[in-house]
Amino acid sequence: MIELSRAQDEEVGDGTTSVIILAGEVLGAVESFLERDVHPTVIVNAYFRGLDEVVEMCKTIGKDINLENNDDLTRIVQSSIGTKFASKWGSLIVDLAVKAVRTVYRKEGDNVEIDTKRYAKVEKIPGGLLEDCKVLDGVMFNKDVCHPGMRREIRNPRVVLLDCPLEYKKGESMTNMEFTKEEDFKKALAMEEIEVKRMCDAILKVKPDVVITEKGVCDLALHELLKHGNCSVFRRLRKTDNNRVARASGATIVNRPEELQESDVGTNCALFQVKKIGDDYFSFFTECTEPNACSIILRGASKDVLNEIER
């Protein structure tokens, strides 16, 4: 019985209680046959014949749906949350679900890709009204710019995504430097600076407005990017968030700054903003043309309400 309920929940997401009640009734209907010593295989065969009848009936009363039509999808989702706590908000939750899936929906030839796990992220922010829940036409993540002097709002930003550190790399093996003169130490530091500046120059060549990397950024690199390019920089962003920004902005994640080309720069976002909600700063990349990835912002009075709406 528990397996039955679990399968129903995974496949449909609703009707778990109804399935148990139905199964109980169906089992109760054949109890008298067992008492008369009718063999279980005979009863099971009858069940299978009944199943065939039900399938035939479903074909006659079922209606075709058009997956390209949002009205049909809305009706399906509406019916599956009709019995839940979220049904109090009527079409709000349904519209969020349909819009989010529509955003990440991609069709190439006969292949259809709808990867809601990777490209539609639910961001739960306690506080605010439930009516403030929305699906962004872009993405957001919980980060602030690395330096207070950096711009927090940019129209039509040029976005560069990296997954390498913008700092001097230490050697893989244990290496020691031995200095005999004080000048040697200064030379070693100067070499590190030159290396970092070279990386920054390679990035500034494509004239970015926003630079995002999954690894660390040293203070010298921040200074160079801010002074010479007036860039807003984010560091240590999660890989999953970086992938979503790439889909939304049209940028390509690059492994080495020297390999950056004009085609790797993302220009699909019309607006970049950093806003403070509650105690945290959130960065928004919105008003994207064909975002292909989205963030679903849920607001609500308590954690329990947020968890229920997310579900």
mmCIF file of C-alpha atoms in Angstrom, residues 12-264:
data_model
loop_
_atom_site.group_PDB
_atom_site.id
_atom_site.type_symbol
_atom_site.label_atom_id
_atom_site.label_comp_id
_atom_site.label_asym_id
_atom_site.label_seq_id
_atom_site.Cartn_x
_atom_site.Cartn_y
_atom_site.Cartn_z
ATOM 1 C CA VAL A 12 1.270 12.388 -10.649
ATOM 2 C CA GLY A 13 1.991 14.337 -7.476
ATOM 3 C CA ASP A 14 -1.621 14.072 -6.316
ATOM 4 C CA GLY A 15 -4.257 11.486 -5.443
ATOM 5 C CA THR A 16 -2.194 9.540 -2.902
ATOM 6 C CA THR A 17 -5.084 9.175 -0.443
ATOM 7 C CA SER A 18 -7.613 8.353 -3.178
ATOM 8 C CA VAL A 19 -5.376 5.544 -4.450
ATOM 9 C CA ILE A 20 -5.256 3.911 -1.004
ATOM 10 C CA ILE A 21 -9.051 4.172 -0.583
ATOM 11 C CA LEU A 22 -9.637 2.737 -4.070
ATOM 12 C CA ALA A 23 -7.182 -0.113 -3.510
ATOM 13 C CA GLY A 24 -8.869 -0.927 -0.182
ATOM 14 C CA GLU A 25 -12.282 -1.047 -1.844
ATOM 15 C CA VAL A 26 -11.025 -3.218 -4.695
ATOM 16 C CA LEU A 27 -9.462 -5.674 -2.234
ATOM 17 C CA GLY A 28 -12.612 -5.650 -0.077
ATOM 18 C CA ALA A 29 -14.736 -6.560 -3.112
ATOM 19 C CA VAL A 30 -12.980 -9.928 -3.558
ATOM 20 C CA GLU A 31 -12.811 -10.967 0.096
ATOM 21 C CA SER A 32 -15.866 -13.198 -0.255
ATOM 22 C CA PHE A 33 -14.233 -15.112 -3.143
ATOM 23 C CA LEU A 34 -11.210 -15.912 -0.973
ATOM 24 C CA GLU A 35 -13.530 -17.227 1.749
ATOM 25 C CA ARG A 36 -15.091 -19.553 -0.856
ATOM 26 C CA ASP A 37 -11.601 -20.889 -1.688
ATOM 27 C CA VAL A 38 -11.402 -19.341 -5.150
ATOM 28 C CA HIS A 39 -7.718 -19.459 -6.131
ATOM 29 C CA PRO A 40 -5.873 -16.061 -6.001
ATOM 30 C CA THR A 41 -4.619 -16.476 -9.606
ATOM 31 C CA VAL A 42 -8.241 -16.591 -10.812
ATOM 32 C CA ILE A 43 -8.966 -13.380 -8.910
ATOM 33 C CA VAL A 44 -5.848 -11.701 -10.303
ATOM 34 C CA ASN A 45 -6.852 -12.686 -13.852
ATOM 35 C CA ALA A 46 -10.212 -11.043 -13.253
ATOM 36 C CA TYR A 47 -8.403 -7.902 -12.109
ATOM 37 C CA PHE A 48 -6.379 -7.841 -15.333
ATOM 38 C CA ARG A 49 -9.560 -8.170 -17.411
ATOM 39 C CA GLY A 50 -11.056 -5.331 -15.407
ATOM 40 C CA LEU A 51 -7.944 -3.260 -16.090
ATOM 41 C CA ASP A 52 -8.331 -3.774 -19.855
ATOM 42 C CA GLU A 53 -11.951 -2.607 -19.601
ATOM 43 C CA VAL A 54 -10.916 0.506 -17.667
ATOM 44 C CA VAL A 55 -8.243 1.361 -20.259
ATOM 45 C CA GLU A 56 -10.839 1.106 -23.035
ATOM 46 C CA MET A 57 -13.220 3.359 -21.084
ATOM 47 C CA CYS A 58 -10.458 5.905 -20.535
ATOM 48 C CA LYS A 59 -9.873 6.082 -24.295
ATOM 49 C CA THR A 60 -13.508 7.008 -24.896
ATOM 50 C CA ILE A 61 -13.826 9.640 -22.147
ATOM 51 C CA GLY A 62 -10.273 11.062 -22.401
ATOM 52 C CA LYS A 63 -9.559 14.355 -24.160
ATOM 53 C CA ASP A 64 -6.514 15.184 -26.268
ATOM 54 C CA ILE A 65 -4.361 18.054 -25.036
ATOM 55 C CA ASN A 66 -2.234 20.443 -27.023
ATOM 56 C CA LEU A 67 1.173 20.878 -25.352
ATOM 57 C CA GLU A 68 1.772 24.126 -27.234
ATOM 58 C CA ASN A 69 -1.346 25.614 -25.646
ATOM 59 C CA ASN A 70 -0.913 27.139 -22.182
ATOM 60 C CA ASP A 71 -4.636 26.888 -21.347
ATOM 61 C CA ASP A 72 -4.554 23.082 -21.474
ATOM 62 C CA LEU A 73 -1.419 22.927 -19.312
ATOM 63 C CA THR A 74 -2.933 25.370 -16.822
ATOM 64 C CA ARG A 75 -6.027 23.188 -16.444
ATOM 65 C CA ILE A 76 -3.904 20.088 -15.773
ATOM 66 C CA VAL A 77 -1.779 21.794 -13.106
ATOM 67 C CA GLN A 78 -4.907 23.372 -11.596
ATOM 68 C CA SER A 79 -6.479 19.953 -11.113
ATOM 69 C CA SER A 80 -3.361 18.529 -9.460
ATOM 70 C CA ILE A 81 -3.165 21.252 -6.779
ATOM 71 C CA GLY A 82 -6.934 21.566 -6.301
ATOM 72 C CA THR A 83 -6.838 19.491 -3.126
ATOM 73 C CA LYS A 84 -3.692 21.043 -1.706
ATOM 74 C CA PHE A 85 -2.967 23.956 0.604
ATOM 75 C CA ALA A 86 -1.744 26.005 -2.395
ATOM 76 C CA SER A 87 -5.192 25.909 -4.049
ATOM 77 C CA LYS A 88 -6.212 28.914 -1.891
ATOM 78 C CA TRP A 89 -4.163 31.150 -4.197
ATOM 79 C CA GLY A 90 -5.989 29.995 -7.295
ATOM 80 C CA SER A 91 -4.100 30.548 -10.506
ATOM 81 C CA LEU A 92 -1.000 32.219 -8.938
ATOM 82 C CA ILE A 93 0.936 28.994 -8.298
ATOM 83 C CA VAL A 94 -0.310 27.407 -11.534
ATOM 84 C CA ASP A 95 0.894 30.330 -13.628
ATOM 85 C CA LEU A 96 4.302 30.238 -11.886
ATOM 86 C CA ALA A 97 4.704 26.535 -12.691
ATOM 87 C CA VAL A 98 3.614 26.816 -16.329
ATOM 88 C CA LYS A 99 5.703 29.936 -17.006
ATOM 89 C CA ALA A 100 8.839 28.409 -15.427
ATOM 90 C CA VAL A 101 8.578 25.232 -17.502
ATOM 91 C CA ARG A 102 7.843 27.232 -20.657
ATOM 92 C CA THR A 103 11.005 29.288 -20.032
ATOM 93 C CA VAL A 104 13.362 26.281 -19.789
ATOM 94 C CA TYR A 105 11.593 24.396 -22.599
ATOM 95 C CA ARG A 106 13.908 23.856 -25.579
ATOM 96 C CA LYS A 107 13.111 22.094 -28.817
ATOM 97 C CA GLU A 108 15.783 21.142 -31.317
ATOM 98 C CA GLY A 109 14.391 19.082 -34.183
ATOM 99 C CA ASP A 110 12.561 16.173 -32.570
ATOM 100 C CA ASN A 111 14.431 16.507 -29.280
ATOM 101 C CA VAL A 112 12.636 18.254 -26.456
ATOM 102 C CA GLU A 113 14.644 19.249 -23.387
ATOM 103 C CA ILE A 114 12.894 20.425 -20.212
ATOM 104 C CA ASP A 115 15.502 20.402 -17.460
ATOM 105 C CA THR A 116 13.709 22.104 -14.575
ATOM 106 C CA LYS A 117 16.179 20.719 -12.018
ATOM 107 C CA ARG A 118 19.188 22.488 -13.481
ATOM 108 C CA TYR A 119 17.746 25.571 -15.130
ATOM 109 C CA ALA A 120 14.698 26.563 -13.046
ATOM 110 C CA LYS A 121 15.895 27.322 -9.535
ATOM 111 C CA VAL A 122 13.492 28.102 -6.722
ATOM 112 C CA GLU A 123 14.737 30.924 -4.483
ATOM 113 C CA LYS A 124 12.879 31.103 -1.174
ATOM 114 C CA ILE A 125 13.035 34.509 0.518
ATOM 115 C CA PRO A 126 11.097 34.705 3.809
ATOM 116 C CA GLY A 127 9.003 37.811 4.354
ATOM 117 C CA GLY A 128 6.855 39.759 1.937
ATOM 118 C CA LEU A 129 3.480 38.794 0.507
ATOM 119 C CA LEU A 130 2.609 35.634 -1.375
ATOM 120 C CA GLU A 131 1.392 37.794 -4.241
ATOM 121 C CA ASP A 132 5.034 38.877 -4.746
ATOM 122 C CA CYS A 133 5.997 35.389 -6.001
ATOM 123 C CA LYS A 134 7.149 35.575 -9.604
ATOM 124 C CA VAL A 135 9.136 33.867 -12.339
ATOM 125 C CA LEU A 136 11.954 36.099 -13.568
ATOM 126 C CA ASP A 137 12.679 36.461 -17.272
ATOM 127 C CA GLY A 138 16.274 35.772 -16.282
ATOM 128 C CA VAL A 139 18.199 34.585 -13.236
ATOM 129 C CA MET A 140 19.223 35.753 -9.784
ATOM 130 C CA PHE A 141 21.721 34.577 -7.177
ATOM 131 C CA ASN A 142 22.528 35.437 -3.582
ATOM 132 C CA LYS A 143 25.741 37.472 -4.006
ATOM 133 C CA ASP A 144 26.920 41.068 -3.838
ATOM 134 C CA VAL A 145 29.674 42.730 -5.882
ATOM 135 C CA CYS A 146 33.201 42.301 -4.478
ATOM 136 C CA HIS A 147 33.998 46.009 -4.056
ATOM 137 C CA PRO A 148 31.747 48.836 -2.810
ATOM 138 C CA GLY A 149 32.899 51.104 -5.665
ATOM 139 C CA MET A 150 31.525 48.788 -8.352
ATOM 140 C CA ARG A 151 28.343 49.554 -10.288
ATOM 141 C CA ARG A 152 25.167 47.939 -8.960
ATOM 142 C CA GLU A 153 22.930 48.657 -11.950
ATOM 143 C CA ILE A 154 23.927 48.333 -15.600
ATOM 144 C CA ARG A 155 21.749 48.538 -18.702
ATOM 145 C CA ASN A 156 22.581 46.019 -21.463
ATOM 146 C CA PRO A 157 25.605 44.575 -19.635
ATOM 147 C CA ARG A 158 28.347 42.594 -21.371
ATOM 148 C CA VAL A 159 28.784 39.474 -19.238
ATOM 149 C CA VAL A 160 31.973 37.380 -19.031
ATOM 150 C CA LEU A 161 31.878 34.021 -17.215
ATOM 151 C CA LEU A 162 35.014 32.227 -16.027
ATOM 152 C CA ASP A 163 35.733 29.110 -14.032
ATOM 153 C CA CYS A 164 39.379 29.877 -13.223
ATOM 154 C CA PRO A 165 40.909 31.872 -10.349
ATOM 155 C CA LEU A 166 41.991 35.478 -11.003
ATOM 156 C CA GLU A 167 44.949 35.288 -8.657
ATOM 157 C CA TYR A 168 48.515 34.073 -8.757
ATOM 158 C CA LYS A 169 48.475 30.283 -8.909
ATOM 159 C CA LYS A 170 50.682 28.440 -6.498
ATOM 160 C CA GLY A 171 52.608 25.463 -7.876
ATOM 161 C CA GLU A 172 51.091 21.984 -7.748
ATOM 162 C CA SER A 173 54.084 20.447 -5.958
ATOM 163 C CA MET A 174 55.702 21.758 -2.803
ATOM 164 C CA THR A 175 58.044 24.476 -4.032
ATOM 165 C CA ASN A 176 60.275 26.677 -1.928
ATOM 166 C CA MET A 177 61.948 29.910 -2.897
ATOM 167 C CA GLU A 178 65.225 30.862 -1.298
ATOM 168 C CA PHE A 179 66.208 34.508 -1.428
ATOM 169 C CA THR A 180 69.680 35.832 -0.761
ATOM 170 C CA LYS A 181 68.972 39.509 -1.392
ATOM 171 C CA GLU A 182 66.021 41.692 -0.483
ATOM 172 C CA GLU A 183 65.610 42.732 -4.133
ATOM 173 C CA ASP A 184 64.951 39.114 -5.114
ATOM 174 C CA PHE A 185 61.876 39.049 -2.938
ATOM 175 C CA LYS A 186 60.603 42.236 -4.572
ATOM 176 C CA LYS A 187 61.216 40.668 -7.995
ATOM 177 C CA ALA A 188 59.179 37.584 -7.049
ATOM 178 C CA LEU A 189 56.268 39.783 -5.928
ATOM 179 C CA ALA A 190 56.557 41.854 -9.116
ATOM 180 C CA MET A 191 56.350 38.664 -11.199
ATOM 181 C CA GLU A 192 53.139 37.703 -9.432
ATOM 182 C CA GLU A 193 51.686 41.152 -10.125
ATOM 183 C CA ILE A 194 52.649 40.979 -13.801
ATOM 184 C CA GLU A 195 50.953 37.579 -14.093
ATOM 185 C CA VAL A 196 47.701 38.849 -12.529
ATOM 186 C CA LYS A 197 47.747 42.006 -14.688
ATOM 187 C CA ARG A 198 48.195 39.888 -17.807
ATOM 188 C CA MET A 199 45.048 37.921 -16.904
ATOM 189 C CA CYS A 200 43.092 41.135 -16.296
ATOM 190 C CA ASP A 201 44.276 42.644 -19.604
ATOM 191 C CA ALA A 202 43.041 39.556 -21.462
ATOM 192 C CA ILE A 203 39.610 40.016 -19.837
ATOM 193 C CA LEU A 204 39.488 43.784 -20.422
ATOM 194 C CA LYS A 205 40.214 43.249 -24.116
ATOM 195 C CA VAL A 206 36.563 42.176 -24.677
ATOM 196 C CA LYS A 207 35.251 45.233 -22.720
ATOM 197 C CA PRO A 208 33.051 43.444 -20.158
ATOM 198 C CA ASP A 209 30.690 45.155 -17.681
ATOM 199 C CA VAL A 210 30.188 42.144 -15.403
ATOM 200 C CA VAL A 211 32.869 39.501 -14.677
ATOM 201 C CA ILE A 212 31.819 36.345 -12.817
ATOM 202 C CA THR A 213 34.162 33.567 -11.759
ATOM 203 C CA GLU A 214 33.618 30.331 -9.845
ATOM 204 C CA LYS A 215 36.980 30.648 -8.061
ATOM 205 C CA GLY A 216 38.744 33.381 -6.083
ATOM 206 C CA VAL A 217 39.752 36.879 -7.203
ATOM 207 C CA CYS A 218 42.708 38.616 -5.518
ATOM 208 C CA ASP A 219 42.621 42.283 -4.472
ATOM 209 C CA LEU A 220 45.023 43.306 -7.233
ATOM 210 C CA ALA A 221 42.762 41.792 -9.915
ATOM 211 C CA LEU A 222 39.733 43.568 -8.408
ATOM 212 C CA HIS A 223 41.628 46.868 -8.483
ATOM 213 C CA GLU A 224 42.730 46.373 -12.125
ATOM 214 C CA LEU A 225 39.226 45.415 -13.344
ATOM 215 C CA LEU A 226 37.586 48.296 -11.486
ATOM 216 C CA LYS A 227 40.164 50.950 -12.395
ATOM 217 C CA HIS A 228 40.684 50.140 -16.083
ATOM 218 C CA GLY A 229 37.347 48.580 -17.046
ATOM 219 C CA ASN A 230 34.807 49.778 -14.452
ATOM 220 C CA CYS A 231 33.667 46.132 -14.159
ATOM 221 C CA SER A 232 31.397 44.644 -11.505
ATOM 222 C CA VAL A 233 33.041 41.431 -10.273
ATOM 223 C CA PHE A 234 31.554 38.376 -8.537
ATOM 224 C CA ARG A 235 33.696 35.590 -7.135
ATOM 225 C CA ARG A 236 33.101 32.039 -5.878
ATOM 226 C CA LEU A 237 29.768 31.587 -7.640
ATOM 227 C CA ARG A 238 28.358 28.064 -7.658
ATOM 228 C CA LYS A 239 28.799 26.030 -10.828
ATOM 229 C CA THR A 240 25.027 25.519 -11.132
ATOM 230 C CA ASP A 241 24.348 29.266 -10.840
ATOM 231 C CA ASN A 242 27.063 29.972 -13.403
ATOM 232 C CA ASN A 243 25.420 27.558 -15.848
ATOM 233 C CA ARG A 244 22.084 29.330 -15.422
ATOM 234 C CA VAL A 245 23.647 32.766 -15.986
ATOM 235 C CA ALA A 246 25.283 31.346 -19.133
ATOM 236 C CA ARG A 247 21.919 30.131 -20.487
ATOM 237 C CA ALA A 248 20.144 33.382 -19.643
ATOM 238 C CA SER A 249 22.789 35.818 -20.911
ATOM 239 C CA GLY A 250 24.086 33.804 -23.881
ATOM 240 C CA ALA A 251 27.664 33.863 -22.525
ATOM 241 C CA THR A 252 30.091 30.936 -22.694
ATOM 242 C CA ILE A 253 31.971 29.813 -19.582
ATOM 243 C CA VAL A 254 35.689 30.146 -20.347
ATOM 244 C CA ASN A 255 38.535 28.245 -18.647
ATOM 245 C CA ARG A 256 41.399 30.628 -19.360
ATOM 246 C CA PRO A 257 41.188 34.431 -19.665
ATOM 247 C CA GLU A 258 43.643 34.327 -22.616
ATOM 248 C CA GLU A 259 41.084 32.352 -24.664
ATOM 249 C CA LEU A 260 38.312 34.946 -24.341
ATOM 250 C CA GLN A 261 36.707 35.970 -27.638
ATOM 251 C CA GLU A 262 33.936 38.350 -28.578
ATOM 252 C CA SER A 263 31.572 35.399 -29.159
ATOM 253 C CA ASP A 264 31.978 34.302 -25.495
#
